[in-house]
Coordinates of C-alpha atoms and ligand atoms in Angstrom, one line a residue:
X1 CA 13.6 -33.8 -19.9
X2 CA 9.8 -35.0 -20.5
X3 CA 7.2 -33.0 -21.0
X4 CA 5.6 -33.8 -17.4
X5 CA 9.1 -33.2 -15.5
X6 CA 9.1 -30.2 -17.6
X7 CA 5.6 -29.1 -16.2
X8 CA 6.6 -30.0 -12.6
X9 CA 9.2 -27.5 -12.7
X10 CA 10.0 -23.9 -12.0
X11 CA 7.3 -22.7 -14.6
X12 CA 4.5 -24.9 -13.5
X13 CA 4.7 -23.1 -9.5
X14 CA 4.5 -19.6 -11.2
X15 CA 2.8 -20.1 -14.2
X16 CA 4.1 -17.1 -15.7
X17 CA 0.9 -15.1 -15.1
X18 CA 1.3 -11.4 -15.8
X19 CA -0.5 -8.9 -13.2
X20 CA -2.7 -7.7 -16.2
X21 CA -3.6 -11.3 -16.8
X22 CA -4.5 -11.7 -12.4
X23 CA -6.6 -8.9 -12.6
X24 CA -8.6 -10.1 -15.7
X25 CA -9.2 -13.9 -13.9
X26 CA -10.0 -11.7 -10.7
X27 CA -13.1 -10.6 -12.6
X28 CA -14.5 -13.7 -12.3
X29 CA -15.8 -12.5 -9.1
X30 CA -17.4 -9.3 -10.2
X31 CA -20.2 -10.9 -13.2
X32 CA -21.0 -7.4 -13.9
X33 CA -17.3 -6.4 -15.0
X34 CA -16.7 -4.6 -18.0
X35 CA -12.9 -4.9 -17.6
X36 CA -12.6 -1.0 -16.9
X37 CA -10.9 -1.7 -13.5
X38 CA -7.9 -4.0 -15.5
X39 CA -7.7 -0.9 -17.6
X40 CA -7.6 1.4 -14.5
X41 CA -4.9 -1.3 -12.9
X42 CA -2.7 -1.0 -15.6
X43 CA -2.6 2.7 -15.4
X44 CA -0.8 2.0 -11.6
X45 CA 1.1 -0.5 -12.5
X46 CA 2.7 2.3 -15.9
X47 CA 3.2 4.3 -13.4
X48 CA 4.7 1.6 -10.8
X49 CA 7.2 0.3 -13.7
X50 CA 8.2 4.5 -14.4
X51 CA 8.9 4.8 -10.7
X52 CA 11.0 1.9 -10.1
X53 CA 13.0 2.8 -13.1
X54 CA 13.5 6.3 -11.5
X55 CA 14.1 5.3 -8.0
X56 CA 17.0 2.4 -8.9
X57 CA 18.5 5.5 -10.5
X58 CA 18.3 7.6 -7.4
X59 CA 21.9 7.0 -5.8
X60 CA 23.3 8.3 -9.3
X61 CA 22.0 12.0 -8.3
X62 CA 25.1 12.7 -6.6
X63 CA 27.6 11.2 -9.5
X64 CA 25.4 12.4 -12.2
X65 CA 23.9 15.6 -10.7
X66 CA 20.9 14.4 -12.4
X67 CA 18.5 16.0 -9.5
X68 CA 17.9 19.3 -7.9
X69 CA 19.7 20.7 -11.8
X70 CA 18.4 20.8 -14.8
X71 CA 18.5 18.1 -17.5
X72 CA 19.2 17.8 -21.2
X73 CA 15.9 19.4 -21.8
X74 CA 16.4 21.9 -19.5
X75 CA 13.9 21.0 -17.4
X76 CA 14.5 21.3 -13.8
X77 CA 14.6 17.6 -12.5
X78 CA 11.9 17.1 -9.7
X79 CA 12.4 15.0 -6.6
X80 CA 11.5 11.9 -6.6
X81 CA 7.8 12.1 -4.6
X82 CA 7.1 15.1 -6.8
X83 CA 8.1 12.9 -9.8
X84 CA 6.0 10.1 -8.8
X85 CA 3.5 11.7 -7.9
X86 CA 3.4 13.4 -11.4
X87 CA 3.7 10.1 -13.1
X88 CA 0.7 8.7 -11.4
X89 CA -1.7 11.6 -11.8
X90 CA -0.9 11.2 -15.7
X91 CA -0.9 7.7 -15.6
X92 CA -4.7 7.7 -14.4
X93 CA -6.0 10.7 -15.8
X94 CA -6.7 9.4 -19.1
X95 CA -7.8 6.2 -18.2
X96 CA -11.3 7.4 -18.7
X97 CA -12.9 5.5 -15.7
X98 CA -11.6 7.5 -13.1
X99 CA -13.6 10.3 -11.8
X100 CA -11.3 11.8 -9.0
X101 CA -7.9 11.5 -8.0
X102 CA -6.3 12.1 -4.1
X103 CA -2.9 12.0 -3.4
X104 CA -0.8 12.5 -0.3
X105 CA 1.0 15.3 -2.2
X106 CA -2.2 17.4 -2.9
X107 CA -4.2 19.4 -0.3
X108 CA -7.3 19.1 -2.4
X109 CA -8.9 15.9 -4.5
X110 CA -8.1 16.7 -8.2
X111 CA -11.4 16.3 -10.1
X112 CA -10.8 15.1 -13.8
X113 CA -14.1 16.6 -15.6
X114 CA -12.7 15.2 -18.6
X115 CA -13.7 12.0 -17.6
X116 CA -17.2 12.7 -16.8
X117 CA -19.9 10.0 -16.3
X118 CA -17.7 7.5 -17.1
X119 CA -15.1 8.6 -13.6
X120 CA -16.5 5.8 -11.8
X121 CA -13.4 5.6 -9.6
X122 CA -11.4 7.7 -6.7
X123 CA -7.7 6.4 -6.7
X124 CA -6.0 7.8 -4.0
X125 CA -2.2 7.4 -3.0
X126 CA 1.0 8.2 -1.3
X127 CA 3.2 8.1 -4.4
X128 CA 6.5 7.7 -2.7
X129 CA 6.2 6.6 1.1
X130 CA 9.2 6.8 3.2
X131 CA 11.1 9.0 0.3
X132 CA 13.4 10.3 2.7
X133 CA 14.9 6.9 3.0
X134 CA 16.2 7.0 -0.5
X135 CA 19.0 9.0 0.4
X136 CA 20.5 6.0 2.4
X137 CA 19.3 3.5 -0.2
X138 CA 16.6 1.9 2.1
X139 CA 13.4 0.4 0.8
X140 CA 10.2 3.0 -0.3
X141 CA 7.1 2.2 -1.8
X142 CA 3.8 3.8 -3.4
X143 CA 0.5 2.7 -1.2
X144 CA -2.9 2.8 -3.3
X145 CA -6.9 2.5 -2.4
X146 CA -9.3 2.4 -4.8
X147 CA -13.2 3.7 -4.3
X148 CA -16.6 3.5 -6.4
X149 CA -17.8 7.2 -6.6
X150 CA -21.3 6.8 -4.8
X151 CA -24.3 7.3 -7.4
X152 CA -25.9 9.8 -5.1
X153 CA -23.4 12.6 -5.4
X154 CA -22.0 10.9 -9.2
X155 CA -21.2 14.2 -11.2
X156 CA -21.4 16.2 -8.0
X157 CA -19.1 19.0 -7.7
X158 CA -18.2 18.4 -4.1
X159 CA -16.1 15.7 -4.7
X160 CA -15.2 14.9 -0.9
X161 CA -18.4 13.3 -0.2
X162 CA -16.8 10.5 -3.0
X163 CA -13.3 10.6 -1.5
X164 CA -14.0 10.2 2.3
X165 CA -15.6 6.8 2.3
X166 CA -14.7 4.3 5.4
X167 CA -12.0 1.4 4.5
X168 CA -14.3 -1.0 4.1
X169 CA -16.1 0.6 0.6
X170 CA -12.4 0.3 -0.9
X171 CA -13.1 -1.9 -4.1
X172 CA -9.2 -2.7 -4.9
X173 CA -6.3 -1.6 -2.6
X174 CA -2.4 -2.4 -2.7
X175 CA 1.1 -1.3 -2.6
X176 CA 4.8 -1.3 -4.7
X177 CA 7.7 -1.6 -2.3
X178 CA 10.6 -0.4 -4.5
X179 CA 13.6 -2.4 -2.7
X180 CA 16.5 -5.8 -3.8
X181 CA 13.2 -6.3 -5.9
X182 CA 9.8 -4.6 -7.2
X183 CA 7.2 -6.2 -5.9
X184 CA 3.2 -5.4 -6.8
X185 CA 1.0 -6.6 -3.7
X186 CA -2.5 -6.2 -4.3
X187 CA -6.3 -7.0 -3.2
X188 CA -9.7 -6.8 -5.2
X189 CA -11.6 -8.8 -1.7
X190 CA -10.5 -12.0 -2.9
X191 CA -7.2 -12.8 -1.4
X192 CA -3.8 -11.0 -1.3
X193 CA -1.5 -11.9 -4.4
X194 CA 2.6 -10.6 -5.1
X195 CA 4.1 -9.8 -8.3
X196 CA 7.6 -9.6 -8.8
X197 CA 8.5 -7.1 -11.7
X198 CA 10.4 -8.7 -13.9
X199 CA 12.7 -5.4 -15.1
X200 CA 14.0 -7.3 -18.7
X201 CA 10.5 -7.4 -19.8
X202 CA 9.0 -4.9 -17.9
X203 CA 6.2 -7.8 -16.5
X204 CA 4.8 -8.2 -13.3
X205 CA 4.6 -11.9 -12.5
X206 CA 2.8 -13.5 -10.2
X207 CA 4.9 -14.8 -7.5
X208 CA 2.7 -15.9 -4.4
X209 CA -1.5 -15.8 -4.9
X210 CA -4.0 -15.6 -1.8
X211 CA -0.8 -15.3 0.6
X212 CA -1.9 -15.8 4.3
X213 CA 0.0 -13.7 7.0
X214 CA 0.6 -16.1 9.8
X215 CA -1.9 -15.8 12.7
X216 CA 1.0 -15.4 14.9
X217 CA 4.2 -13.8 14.8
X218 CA 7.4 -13.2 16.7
X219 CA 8.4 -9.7 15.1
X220 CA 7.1 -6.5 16.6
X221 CA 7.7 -3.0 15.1
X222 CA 7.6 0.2 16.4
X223 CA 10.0 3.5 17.0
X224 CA 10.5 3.0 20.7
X225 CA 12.7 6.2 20.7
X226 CA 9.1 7.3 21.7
X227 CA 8.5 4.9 24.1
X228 CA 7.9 8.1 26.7
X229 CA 4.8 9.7 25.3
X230 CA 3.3 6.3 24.4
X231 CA -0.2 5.5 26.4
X232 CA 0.5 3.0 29.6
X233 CA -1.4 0.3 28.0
X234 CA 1.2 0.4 25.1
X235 CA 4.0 0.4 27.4
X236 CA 2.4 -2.7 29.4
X237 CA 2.3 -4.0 25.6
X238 CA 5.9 -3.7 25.2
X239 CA 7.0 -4.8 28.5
X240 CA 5.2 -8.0 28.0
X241 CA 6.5 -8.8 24.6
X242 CA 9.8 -8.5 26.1
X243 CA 9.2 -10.8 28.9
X244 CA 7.8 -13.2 26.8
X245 CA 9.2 -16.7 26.0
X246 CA 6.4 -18.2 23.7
X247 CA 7.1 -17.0 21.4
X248 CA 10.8 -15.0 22.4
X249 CA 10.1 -11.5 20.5
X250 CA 12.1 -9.6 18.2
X251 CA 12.3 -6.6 17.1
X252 CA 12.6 -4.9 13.3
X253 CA 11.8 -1.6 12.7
X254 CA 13.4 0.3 9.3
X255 CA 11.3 3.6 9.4
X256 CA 9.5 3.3 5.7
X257 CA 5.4 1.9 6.6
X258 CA 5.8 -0.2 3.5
X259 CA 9.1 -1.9 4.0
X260 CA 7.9 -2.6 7.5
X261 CA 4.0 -3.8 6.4
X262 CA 5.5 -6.2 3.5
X263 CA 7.7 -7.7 6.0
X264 CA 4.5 -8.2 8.4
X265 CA 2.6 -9.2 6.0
X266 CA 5.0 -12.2 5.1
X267 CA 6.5 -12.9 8.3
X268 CA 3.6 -12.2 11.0
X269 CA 3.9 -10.2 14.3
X270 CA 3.1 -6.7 14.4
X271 CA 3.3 -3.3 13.5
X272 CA 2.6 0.0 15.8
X273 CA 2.7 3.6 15.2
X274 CA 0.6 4.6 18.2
X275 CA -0.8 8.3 19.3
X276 CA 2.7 10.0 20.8
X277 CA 3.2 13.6 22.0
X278 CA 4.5 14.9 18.5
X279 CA 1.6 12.9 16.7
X280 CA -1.1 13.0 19.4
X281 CA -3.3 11.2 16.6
X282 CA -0.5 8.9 15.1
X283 CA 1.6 9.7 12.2
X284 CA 0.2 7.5 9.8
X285 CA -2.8 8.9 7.2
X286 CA -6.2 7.2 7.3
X287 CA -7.1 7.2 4.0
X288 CA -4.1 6.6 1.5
X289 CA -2.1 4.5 4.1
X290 CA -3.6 2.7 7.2
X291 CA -6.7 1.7 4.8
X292 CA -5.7 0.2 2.0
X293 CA -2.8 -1.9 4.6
X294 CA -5.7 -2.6 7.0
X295 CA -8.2 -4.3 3.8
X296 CA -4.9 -6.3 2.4
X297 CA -4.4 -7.3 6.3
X298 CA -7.9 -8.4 6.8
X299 CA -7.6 -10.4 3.6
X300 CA -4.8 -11.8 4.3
X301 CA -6.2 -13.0 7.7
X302 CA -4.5 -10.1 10.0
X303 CA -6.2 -7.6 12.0
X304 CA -5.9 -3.6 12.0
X305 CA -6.9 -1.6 14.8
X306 CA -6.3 2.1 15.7
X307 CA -6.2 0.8 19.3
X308 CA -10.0 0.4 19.8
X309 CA -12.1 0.5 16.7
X310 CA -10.9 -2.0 13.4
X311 CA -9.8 0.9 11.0
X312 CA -11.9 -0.6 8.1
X313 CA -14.8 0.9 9.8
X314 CA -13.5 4.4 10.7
X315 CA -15.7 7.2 8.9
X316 CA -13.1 9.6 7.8
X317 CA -14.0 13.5 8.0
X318 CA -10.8 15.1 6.4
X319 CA -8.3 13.7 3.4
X320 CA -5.1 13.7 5.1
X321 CA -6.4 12.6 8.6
X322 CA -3.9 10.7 10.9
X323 CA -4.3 7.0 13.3
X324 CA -2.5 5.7 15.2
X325 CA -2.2 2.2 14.1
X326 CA -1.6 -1.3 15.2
X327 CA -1.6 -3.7 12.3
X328 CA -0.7 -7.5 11.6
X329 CA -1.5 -11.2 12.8
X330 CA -4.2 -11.9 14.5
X331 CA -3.2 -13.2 17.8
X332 CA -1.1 -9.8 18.4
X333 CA -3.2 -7.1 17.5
X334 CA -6.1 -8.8 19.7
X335 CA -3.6 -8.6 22.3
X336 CA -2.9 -5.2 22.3
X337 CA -6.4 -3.9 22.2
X338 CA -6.6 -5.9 25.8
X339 CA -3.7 -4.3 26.7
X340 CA -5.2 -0.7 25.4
X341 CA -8.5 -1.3 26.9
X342 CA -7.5 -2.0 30.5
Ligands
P6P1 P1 9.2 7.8 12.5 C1 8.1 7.7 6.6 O1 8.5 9.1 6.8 C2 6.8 7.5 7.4 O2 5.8 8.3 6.9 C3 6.4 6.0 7.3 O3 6.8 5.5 6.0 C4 7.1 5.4 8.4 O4 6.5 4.2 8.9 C5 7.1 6.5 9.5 O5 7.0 7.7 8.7 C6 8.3 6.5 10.4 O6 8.1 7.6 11.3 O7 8.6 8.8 13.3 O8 9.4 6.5 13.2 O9 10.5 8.2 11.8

């Protein structure tokens, strides 16, 4: 083969260019860069590569009663959001450059002193989204949002005034959806790009760079087993999405946000988890979910709404606040804020 057929082949598309490697080039855009945020990055994507391993071992629990006993250490074996959760708080506590961590599994912000004026970051997470769905082998994933600490309260004990920033301060933001594959989907502002973990060399390699979700889309999701407690303008939504014929709707929902986002954010079409009467403010969290989905939407060229306002700009008041949420392409999301607003 000749060295230019070569080059026009598989390799040439992909490049073979490792996240670490993404991140770096993604500096470009930040002159001021001192490459602490690829250092930070690599911490999540350590602890991305120790959960995957974990969670593709999950359906041996039963056969090797490897959970829930205790192991060869005799350590009591943790669940699998406890684990992960575990794995990332050590993965980023010694980067250095992060000042606080927040995580769906703590009440409270963890401050990490240690790090001092160099904890320029807040990385907050949902370590294992969906976990319940491992049980029946469906896809889960870890959801992450990064934030500058703001200098005025830098070194502050009150660490909150750092961690409840509106959407739109996140610097970096991005998810792992452990499912056939692992796949890294992350933003820095300046596009949406996929990695596909590679698990013989424990790589992340780049598989699609400043992906566009399609401004249209002929998939919406939501549980409609609530369908009752749902606002009228949300069941005027549905009722026309079934009655149309351009485009002819259908529906997917599987019950784990980040199986159901990644699939909107490739496909198109829409995603809801509106206000019903056993989540009067939605299910979904503000901060450490429907954020970090709503900045790699908006980059992406999608919309995310929590039925009026664009999430982005919401100004959070508590860590684990709830939205409801309406999130995807373009052309659907404006459509159900008419449908919300009449
Ligand atoms: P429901 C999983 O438990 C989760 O938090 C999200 O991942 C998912 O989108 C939602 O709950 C599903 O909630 O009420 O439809 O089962």
């Amino acid at each position: 083969m000749s060295q230019s057929q070569h080059d026009s082949g598989h390799f040439a598309e992909t490049r073979m260019v490792s996240l670490q490697e993404h991140v770096m080039m993604q500096q470009r855009h930040h002159p001021t860069a001192t490459g602490e945020f690829t250092w930070l990055m690599s911490g999540i994507t350590k602890a991305a590569r120790f959960i995957a391993a974990k969670v593709r071992r999950a359906g041996l629990v039963d056969i090797l009663g490897e959970f829930g006993t205790t192991n060869v250490q005799g350590e009591t074996v943790q669940k699998l959001d406890i684990f992960a959760n575990d794995v990332l708080i050590k993965s980023l506590t010694y980067r250095g450059n992060v000042g606080i961590l927040a995580s769906e599994e703590n009440d409270e912000p963890v401050v990490l002193h240690e790090s001092g004026a160099q904890g320029r970051y807040v990385v907050l997470f949902d370590p294992l989204d969906g976990s319940s769905n491992i049980d029946v082998n469906i896809s889960v994933g870890t959801i992450f949002s990064i934030l500058r600490r703001q200098d005025a309260s830098f070194g502050q004990v009150d660490s909150l005034a750092d961690v409840l920033q509106p959407g739109l301060k996140q610097v970096a933001a991005g998810y792992v959806i452990y499912g056939s594959s692992t796949v890294f989907v992350y933003t820095t502002g300046h596009g949406v790009h996929l990695f596909t973990l590679d698990p013989t060399t424990g790589a992340f390699i780049l598989h699609r760079e400043n992906l566009r979700m399609p401004d249209s889309g002929s998939i919406y999701s939501v549980n409609e087993a609530n369908v009752g407690s749902f606002a009228p303008g949300v069941r005027a939504y549905l009722d026309h999405l079934k009655a149309s014929q351009d485009p002819a709707y259908t529906s997917r929902y599987v019950g784990s946000f980040v199986a159901d986002f990644h699939r909107t954010l490739l496909k198109g079409g829409i995603f809801m988890y509106p206000a019903t009467a056993k989540s009067p403010s939605g299910k979904l969290r503000l901060m450490y979910e429907a954020n970090p989905m709503a900045l790699l939407a908006r980059e992406a060229g999608g919309l995310a709404t929590d039925g009026s306002a664009d999430v982005l700009d919401i100004v959070p008041t508590s860590l684990h606040q709830r939205t409801p949420l309406y999130i995807g392409s373009r052309r659907q999301v404006e459509e159900v804020k008419e449908f919300l607003a009449r």
